[in-house]
Amino acid sequence: MKHLFQFLFVLLLFSCSKEKEPIQGKLEDFISGEMSFERDAETGFLGFLGTVDYQSKEAAYTESIGAFNYYNPTTGRKIGSFEIPAEGPMSLKGRVHISKSFDENTVVAANTLGYTNVYKDDTLYSSFQLDMSDLESNTFFSFPLSGNALYQVAPGQYEITFNPFDFMAQRMGKNGFDLTFSSWIVKFDEEGNWLCKTDFKAPYDESYANSSQASSMVRMVENGNSWGMFAYSDSLYQIKDCKVVKRIKLPAVSPMTYFPDKYEGDKNKGSWERPEDGAINYRLVHDQPSGMFVRLTQIKERRPDPDFKDPHKRMYSDEKTFLLLIYDSEWNLRAELEVTYPSGTRFENLFSTSEGLFINKPEQASEDEYEFYKIDLSQFAD
């Protein structure tokens, strides 16, 4: 009997110490519900950037060139809007390049000239020009897309992320990406003061020096914690006061192979092409209800018509396959869910509300509604 108890104890100990195997499958098998947001006749693309406390209520919001629409995350109905004027005392000098909504009815907008406006309760709170002369750029920089460029990290403090790639460099026979660039993220306050800037280099060799997407960072800020990763890397950086305080290699079961996109053409006309099986990171999201983290990585792209070089024509013609990689609060991998957007459709939105994680459906049945799958990530927790 004594030996039996010892055997059971060892078996129990082994079972408890063994890590839980990540779940792999198709996204469609783990959908917990559906959701749709109203879309009026004048609205085409709805670019959801997350949720904010809007007029003391949770709201999912969209942004397009300084125009914001706010939606009830439970009903999908529009509950408010705000638009930065193109002219007049409330406008942003030099036009809006990036803008985002934050809690307490705050909106921040900026451009590559450094002009920045902070709006509170639909009124201009402060306006200033940030000094862009000390960013070590190779004569050019822009901002990453899809809401990755601007975040609030503390009350009255914000981070801007830069992309130093110069698309015009190839016309002069030069590489577009300066691999020595280090000012990826800068922090400023609501009065226009630079608080700090980063000083680290991207994890690339010379083969990425003319990659148009290698210099795009994927960003996430949650509860004051700032995270970033490069498009072609598994490394995740935690940033605090512009310093890298932690670097994690994010695990994955499926192999992730990264290839730099390469320019094909001459100095007057061409396009950047990436191998169809090359991976690229697109999103980092903190899921509100479960506290888990989500990484969205494209792993495959099929091009049925190789003659299409125009990115606008190819936007809906290519078939793209993504992995939704789900991590717990310690960045342990819990699940890999695959979703494919066939030709004629495209991935557009991934965001979280108190209702769950939302990703746009490949097929949209109605022009009046924008339909999403809802995923309850608690099903992947311990």
Coordinates of C-alpha atoms in Angstrom, one line a residue:
M1 CA 0.0 0.0 0.0
K2 CA 2.9 2.4 0.9
H3 CA 4.4 1.8 -2.6
L4 CA 1.1 2.4 -4.2
F5 CA 0.7 5.8 -2.6
Q6 CA 4.3 6.7 -3.6
F7 CA 3.5 5.7 -7.2
L8 CA 0.3 7.8 -7.2
F9 CA 2.1 10.8 -5.7
V10 CA 4.9 10.7 -8.4
L11 CA 2.2 10.3 -11.1
L12 CA 0.3 13.3 -9.7
L13 CA 3.5 15.4 -9.5
F14 CA 4.4 14.5 -13.1
S15 CA 1.0 15.4 -14.3
C16 CA 1.0 18.8 -12.5
S17 CA 4.5 19.7 -13.8
K18 CA 3.8 18.8 -17.4
E19 CA 3.0 21.9 -19.4
K20 CA -0.3 22.1 -21.1
E21 CA 0.0 21.4 -24.8
P22 CA -1.1 24.3 -27.0
I23 CA -4.4 23.8 -28.9
Q24 CA -4.2 23.8 -32.7
G25 CA -7.1 24.0 -35.0
K26 CA -9.3 26.1 -37.3
L27 CA -10.6 29.4 -36.0
E28 CA -14.1 28.5 -37.1
D29 CA -14.2 25.6 -34.7
F30 CA -13.7 27.9 -31.7
I31 CA -16.1 30.8 -32.5
S32 CA -18.3 31.6 -29.5
G33 CA -20.7 34.1 -31.2
E34 CA -21.1 36.7 -33.9
M35 CA -21.5 40.5 -33.8
S36 CA -22.3 43.2 -36.4
F37 CA -21.8 46.9 -36.4
E38 CA -24.0 49.3 -38.3
R39 CA -22.6 50.9 -41.4
D40 CA -24.3 53.8 -43.2
A41 CA -24.4 54.3 -46.9
E42 CA -21.5 56.8 -46.9
T43 CA -19.1 54.5 -45.0
G44 CA -17.0 51.9 -46.7
F45 CA -14.1 50.6 -44.7
L46 CA -14.5 50.6 -40.9
G47 CA -11.0 50.6 -39.2
F48 CA -11.6 49.6 -35.6
L49 CA -8.7 50.4 -33.3
G50 CA -10.0 49.1 -30.0
T51 CA -12.2 50.5 -27.2
V52 CA -12.2 53.6 -25.0
D53 CA -14.2 55.1 -22.2
Y54 CA -16.4 57.4 -24.3
Q55 CA -18.8 59.7 -22.4
S56 CA -18.4 57.4 -19.3
K57 CA -19.3 54.3 -21.3
E58 CA -17.3 51.6 -23.2
A59 CA -17.2 52.2 -26.9
A60 CA -15.5 50.5 -29.8
Y61 CA -14.2 53.1 -32.2
T62 CA -13.1 53.5 -35.8
E63 CA -10.7 56.1 -37.3
S64 CA -10.1 57.3 -40.8
I65 CA -7.9 60.4 -41.4
G66 CA -9.0 62.1 -38.2
A67 CA -12.6 61.1 -38.4
F68 CA -13.8 59.0 -35.4
N69 CA -17.0 57.0 -35.0
Y70 CA -18.0 55.4 -31.7
Y71 CA -20.1 52.2 -31.3
N72 CA -21.8 50.4 -28.5
P73 CA -19.9 47.1 -28.3
T74 CA -23.0 45.2 -27.2
T75 CA -25.5 46.4 -29.8
G76 CA -23.2 47.5 -32.6
R77 CA -25.1 50.8 -32.9
K78 CA -23.3 54.1 -33.5
I79 CA -23.3 56.3 -30.4
G80 CA -21.2 59.3 -31.3
S81 CA -18.6 60.8 -33.6
F82 CA -15.8 63.4 -33.8
E83 CA -13.9 64.8 -36.8
I84 CA -10.8 66.9 -36.7
P85 CA -11.6 69.9 -39.0
A86 CA -9.6 70.3 -42.2
E87 CA -9.4 74.1 -41.7
G88 CA -9.8 76.6 -38.9
P89 CA -8.4 77.0 -35.4
M90 CA -9.2 73.4 -34.5
S91 CA -7.4 71.9 -37.5
L92 CA -3.9 70.3 -37.5
K93 CA -1.3 72.3 -39.4
G94 CA 0.1 70.1 -42.2
R95 CA -2.8 67.7 -42.2
V96 CA -3.4 64.6 -40.1
H97 CA -1.1 61.6 -40.6
I98 CA -1.9 59.6 -37.4
S99 CA -4.7 60.1 -34.9
K100 CA -6.2 58.0 -32.1
S101 CA -8.9 58.2 -29.4
F102 CA -8.2 57.6 -25.7
D103 CA -10.1 57.5 -22.4
E104 CA -11.7 60.6 -20.9
N105 CA -12.8 61.9 -24.4
T106 CA -9.3 62.6 -25.5
V107 CA -8.1 62.5 -29.1
V108 CA -4.5 63.0 -30.2
A109 CA -3.4 63.7 -33.8
A110 CA 0.1 64.3 -35.3
N111 CA 2.0 64.3 -38.6
T112 CA 5.6 63.8 -39.9
L113 CA 6.3 67.5 -39.5
G114 CA 5.9 67.1 -35.7
Y115 CA 2.7 69.2 -35.5
T116 CA 0.5 67.7 -32.8
N117 CA -2.9 68.5 -31.4
V118 CA -4.5 67.2 -28.2
Y119 CA -8.3 67.4 -28.1
K120 CA -10.4 66.9 -24.9
D121 CA -14.2 66.9 -24.9
D122 CA -14.2 67.8 -28.7
T123 CA -12.2 71.0 -27.9
L124 CA -8.6 71.8 -28.7
Y125 CA -6.7 71.4 -25.5
S126 CA -3.1 71.9 -26.7
S127 CA -1.2 72.4 -29.9
F128 CA 2.6 72.2 -30.5
Q129 CA 5.3 71.1 -32.9
L130 CA 7.5 68.2 -31.8
D131 CA 11.2 68.5 -32.8
M132 CA 11.8 65.7 -35.4
S133 CA 15.4 66.7 -36.1
D134 CA 17.0 64.3 -33.7
L135 CA 15.5 61.0 -34.9
E136 CA 18.5 59.7 -36.9
S137 CA 16.4 59.0 -39.9
N138 CA 18.0 58.6 -43.3
T139 CA 16.2 61.7 -44.6
F140 CA 12.8 60.1 -44.4
F141 CA 10.4 58.5 -42.0
S142 CA 6.7 57.7 -41.8
F143 CA 4.5 55.8 -39.3
P144 CA 3.4 52.2 -39.2
L145 CA -0.2 51.5 -40.1
S146 CA -3.2 49.9 -38.4
G147 CA -3.1 51.9 -35.2
N148 CA 0.5 50.9 -34.3
A149 CA 1.9 54.4 -34.4
L150 CA 0.3 56.2 -31.4
Y151 CA -0.4 55.0 -27.8
Q152 CA -1.1 56.5 -24.4
V153 CA 1.3 55.0 -21.8
A154 CA 0.3 57.2 -18.8
P155 CA -2.0 60.1 -18.0
G156 CA -0.9 62.9 -20.3
Q157 CA 2.0 60.9 -21.8
Y158 CA 2.1 59.2 -25.3
E159 CA 4.4 57.2 -27.5
I160 CA 4.9 57.6 -31.2
T161 CA 6.4 54.8 -33.3
F162 CA 8.4 55.6 -36.4
N163 CA 9.0 53.7 -39.6
P164 CA 12.3 54.9 -41.3
F165 CA 11.8 53.2 -44.7
D166 CA 12.3 55.5 -47.7
F167 CA 10.3 54.2 -50.7
M168 CA 12.1 56.7 -53.0
A169 CA 15.6 55.5 -52.2
Q170 CA 15.6 52.8 -54.9
R171 CA 15.3 55.6 -57.5
M172 CA 18.8 56.7 -56.5
G173 CA 20.1 53.2 -56.3
K174 CA 20.2 53.2 -52.5
N175 CA 18.6 50.9 -49.8
G176 CA 15.5 52.3 -48.2
F177 CA 16.1 51.0 -44.6
D178 CA 19.0 52.3 -42.5
L179 CA 19.8 49.3 -40.3
T180 CA 21.5 51.6 -37.7
F181 CA 18.2 53.5 -37.0
S182 CA 17.4 53.3 -33.3
S183 CA 14.8 56.0 -32.6
W184 CA 11.9 53.6 -33.0
I185 CA 9.7 54.9 -30.2
V186 CA 9.6 58.3 -28.6
K187 CA 7.6 59.6 -25.7
F188 CA 6.1 63.0 -25.3
D189 CA 3.7 64.9 -23.0
E190 CA 0.6 67.0 -23.7
E191 CA 2.6 70.2 -23.6
G192 CA 4.9 69.1 -26.4
N193 CA 8.0 68.0 -24.5
W194 CA 10.0 65.0 -25.6
L195 CA 10.5 62.8 -22.6
C196 CA 12.7 60.1 -24.1
K197 CA 13.5 58.1 -27.2
T198 CA 14.7 54.5 -27.7
D199 CA 18.2 53.5 -28.6
F200 CA 18.1 50.0 -30.0
K201 CA 18.5 48.5 -33.5
A202 CA 16.3 46.1 -35.4
P203 CA 17.3 42.4 -35.3
Y204 CA 18.1 42.2 -39.0
D205 CA 21.2 41.6 -41.3
E206 CA 22.0 43.3 -44.6
S207 CA 19.5 41.2 -46.5
Y208 CA 16.7 43.3 -45.0
A209 CA 18.3 46.7 -46.0
N210 CA 15.8 47.2 -48.8
S211 CA 12.8 45.5 -47.3
S212 CA 9.8 47.8 -47.3
Q213 CA 8.0 46.0 -44.4
A214 CA 10.9 45.0 -42.1
S215 CA 10.9 48.4 -40.5
S216 CA 7.3 48.3 -39.5
M217 CA 6.8 47.6 -35.8
V218 CA 3.7 46.0 -34.3
R219 CA 2.8 47.6 -31.1
M220 CA 0.5 47.1 -28.0
V221 CA 0.0 49.1 -24.8
E222 CA -2.0 47.7 -21.9
N223 CA -2.3 48.9 -18.3
G224 CA 0.7 51.1 -18.9
N225 CA 2.9 48.2 -20.2
S226 CA 4.4 49.0 -23.6
W227 CA 5.2 46.2 -26.1
G228 CA 6.6 46.0 -29.6
M229 CA 7.8 43.5 -32.1
F230 CA 9.1 43.7 -35.7
A231 CA 7.3 42.5 -38.7
Y232 CA 9.9 39.8 -39.5
S233 CA 10.9 38.5 -36.0
D234 CA 9.6 36.4 -33.1
S235 CA 11.2 38.7 -30.5
L236 CA 8.9 40.7 -28.3
Y237 CA 10.3 43.8 -26.6
Q238 CA 8.9 45.4 -23.4
I239 CA 9.6 49.1 -23.4
K240 CA 9.6 51.3 -20.3
D241 CA 10.7 55.0 -20.5
C242 CA 12.1 54.2 -23.9
K243 CA 14.4 51.4 -22.5
V244 CA 14.1 47.7 -23.4
V245 CA 13.4 46.1 -20.0
K246 CA 12.6 42.6 -21.3
R247 CA 13.0 40.7 -24.5
I248 CA 11.1 37.5 -25.1
K249 CA 11.2 35.0 -28.0
L250 CA 7.5 34.2 -28.5
P251 CA 6.9 30.5 -28.9
A252 CA 4.9 28.9 -31.7
V253 CA 4.2 25.3 -32.7
S254 CA 3.9 26.1 -36.4
P255 CA 7.2 27.0 -38.1
M256 CA 7.6 30.7 -38.7
T257 CA 9.9 31.5 -41.6
Y258 CA 10.7 35.1 -42.4
F259 CA 11.9 36.4 -45.7
P260 CA 12.5 40.1 -46.6
D261 CA 10.3 41.5 -49.3
K262 CA 12.4 42.5 -52.3
Y263 CA 12.0 45.2 -54.9
E264 CA 11.3 44.0 -58.4
G265 CA 11.4 46.5 -61.3
D266 CA 13.5 49.5 -62.3
K267 CA 14.1 52.9 -60.7
N268 CA 11.0 54.2 -62.3
K269 CA 8.4 51.5 -61.7
G270 CA 8.3 48.3 -59.6
S271 CA 6.9 46.6 -56.5
W272 CA 8.1 44.9 -53.4
E273 CA 7.5 41.1 -53.4
R274 CA 7.6 38.6 -50.6
P275 CA 7.7 34.8 -51.0
E276 CA 4.3 33.3 -50.7
D277 CA 5.2 31.1 -47.6
G278 CA 7.0 33.9 -45.8
A279 CA 5.5 34.9 -42.4
I280 CA 4.9 38.5 -41.3
N281 CA 3.5 39.8 -38.0
Y282 CA 0.5 42.1 -38.1
R283 CA -1.2 42.6 -34.7
L284 CA -0.7 42.4 -30.9
V285 CA -3.9 42.6 -28.9
H286 CA -4.7 42.4 -25.2
D287 CA -8.0 40.6 -24.6
Q288 CA -10.0 42.4 -22.0
P289 CA -12.2 39.7 -20.6
S290 CA -9.6 36.9 -20.3
G291 CA -6.4 39.0 -19.8
M292 CA -4.7 36.9 -22.5
F293 CA -2.5 38.2 -25.4
V294 CA -3.1 37.6 -29.1
R295 CA -0.6 37.8 -31.9
L296 CA -1.8 37.7 -35.5
T297 CA 0.8 36.5 -38.0
Q298 CA 0.3 35.9 -41.7
I299 CA 1.9 32.6 -42.7
K300 CA 0.8 32.0 -46.3
E301 CA -0.2 34.1 -49.3
R302 CA -1.5 32.7 -52.6
R303 CA -1.4 34.9 -55.7
P304 CA -3.8 33.6 -58.4
D305 CA -2.8 36.3 -60.9
P306 CA 1.0 37.0 -60.7
D307 CA 0.5 39.8 -63.3
F308 CA -1.2 41.9 -60.6
K309 CA 1.5 44.2 -59.2
D310 CA -0.6 47.1 -58.1
P311 CA -1.2 46.7 -54.4
H312 CA -4.7 48.1 -54.6
K313 CA -5.7 45.5 -57.2
R314 CA -4.1 42.7 -55.2
M315 CA -5.8 43.8 -52.0
Y316 CA -8.8 41.5 -52.7
S317 CA -7.3 39.1 -55.3
D318 CA -4.8 37.2 -53.1
E319 CA -5.7 34.4 -50.7
K320 CA -4.1 34.9 -47.2
T321 CA -3.8 32.5 -44.3
F322 CA -3.2 33.8 -40.8
L323 CA -2.5 32.3 -37.4
L324 CA -4.1 33.6 -34.3
L325 CA -1.5 32.8 -31.6
I326 CA -3.0 33.0 -28.1
Y327 CA -0.7 33.5 -25.1
D328 CA -1.5 33.6 -21.4
S329 CA -0.4 36.5 -19.1
E330 CA 3.2 35.1 -18.9
W331 CA 3.4 34.7 -22.7
N332 CA 3.0 30.9 -22.7
L333 CA 1.4 29.7 -25.9
R334 CA -2.1 28.3 -25.3
A335 CA -3.5 28.0 -28.9
E336 CA -2.8 28.5 -32.6
L337 CA -6.0 29.0 -34.6
E338 CA -5.8 29.2 -38.4
V339 CA -8.1 31.4 -40.5
T340 CA -8.0 32.0 -44.3
Y341 CA -9.3 35.0 -46.2
P342 CA -9.9 33.7 -49.8
S343 CA -9.7 35.7 -52.9
G344 CA -12.3 38.5 -53.0
T345 CA -12.1 39.0 -49.2
R346 CA -9.4 40.5 -46.8
F347 CA -8.5 40.7 -43.2
E348 CA -9.2 44.1 -41.8
N349 CA -9.9 44.2 -38.0
L350 CA -8.9 42.4 -34.8
F351 CA -9.7 44.0 -31.5
S352 CA -11.1 43.2 -28.0
T353 CA -14.0 44.6 -26.0
S354 CA -15.5 43.5 -22.7
E355 CA -17.6 41.2 -24.8
G356 CA -14.6 39.2 -26.2
L357 CA -12.2 39.2 -29.1
F358 CA -13.5 40.2 -32.5
I359 CA -12.1 39.5 -36.0
N360 CA -13.9 40.4 -39.2
K361 CA -15.6 37.7 -41.2
P362 CA -14.1 36.9 -44.6
E363 CA -17.6 37.1 -46.2
Q364 CA -19.9 40.1 -45.6
A365 CA -23.6 39.4 -46.2
S366 CA -24.8 43.0 -46.1
E367 CA -23.5 46.4 -47.0
D368 CA -25.4 47.9 -44.0
E369 CA -23.7 45.7 -41.4
Y370 CA -20.1 44.9 -40.7
E371 CA -19.9 41.4 -39.4
F372 CA -17.4 39.8 -37.0
Y373 CA -16.7 36.5 -35.3
K374 CA -16.5 36.7 -31.5
I375 CA -14.0 34.4 -29.7
D376 CA -14.1 33.7 -26.0
L377 CA -10.4 33.3 -25.1
S378 CA -11.2 31.9 -21.6
Q379 CA -11.7 28.5 -23.3
F380 CA -7.9 28.4 -23.7
A381 CA -7.0 29.3 -20.1
D382 CA -6.0 26.8 -17.4

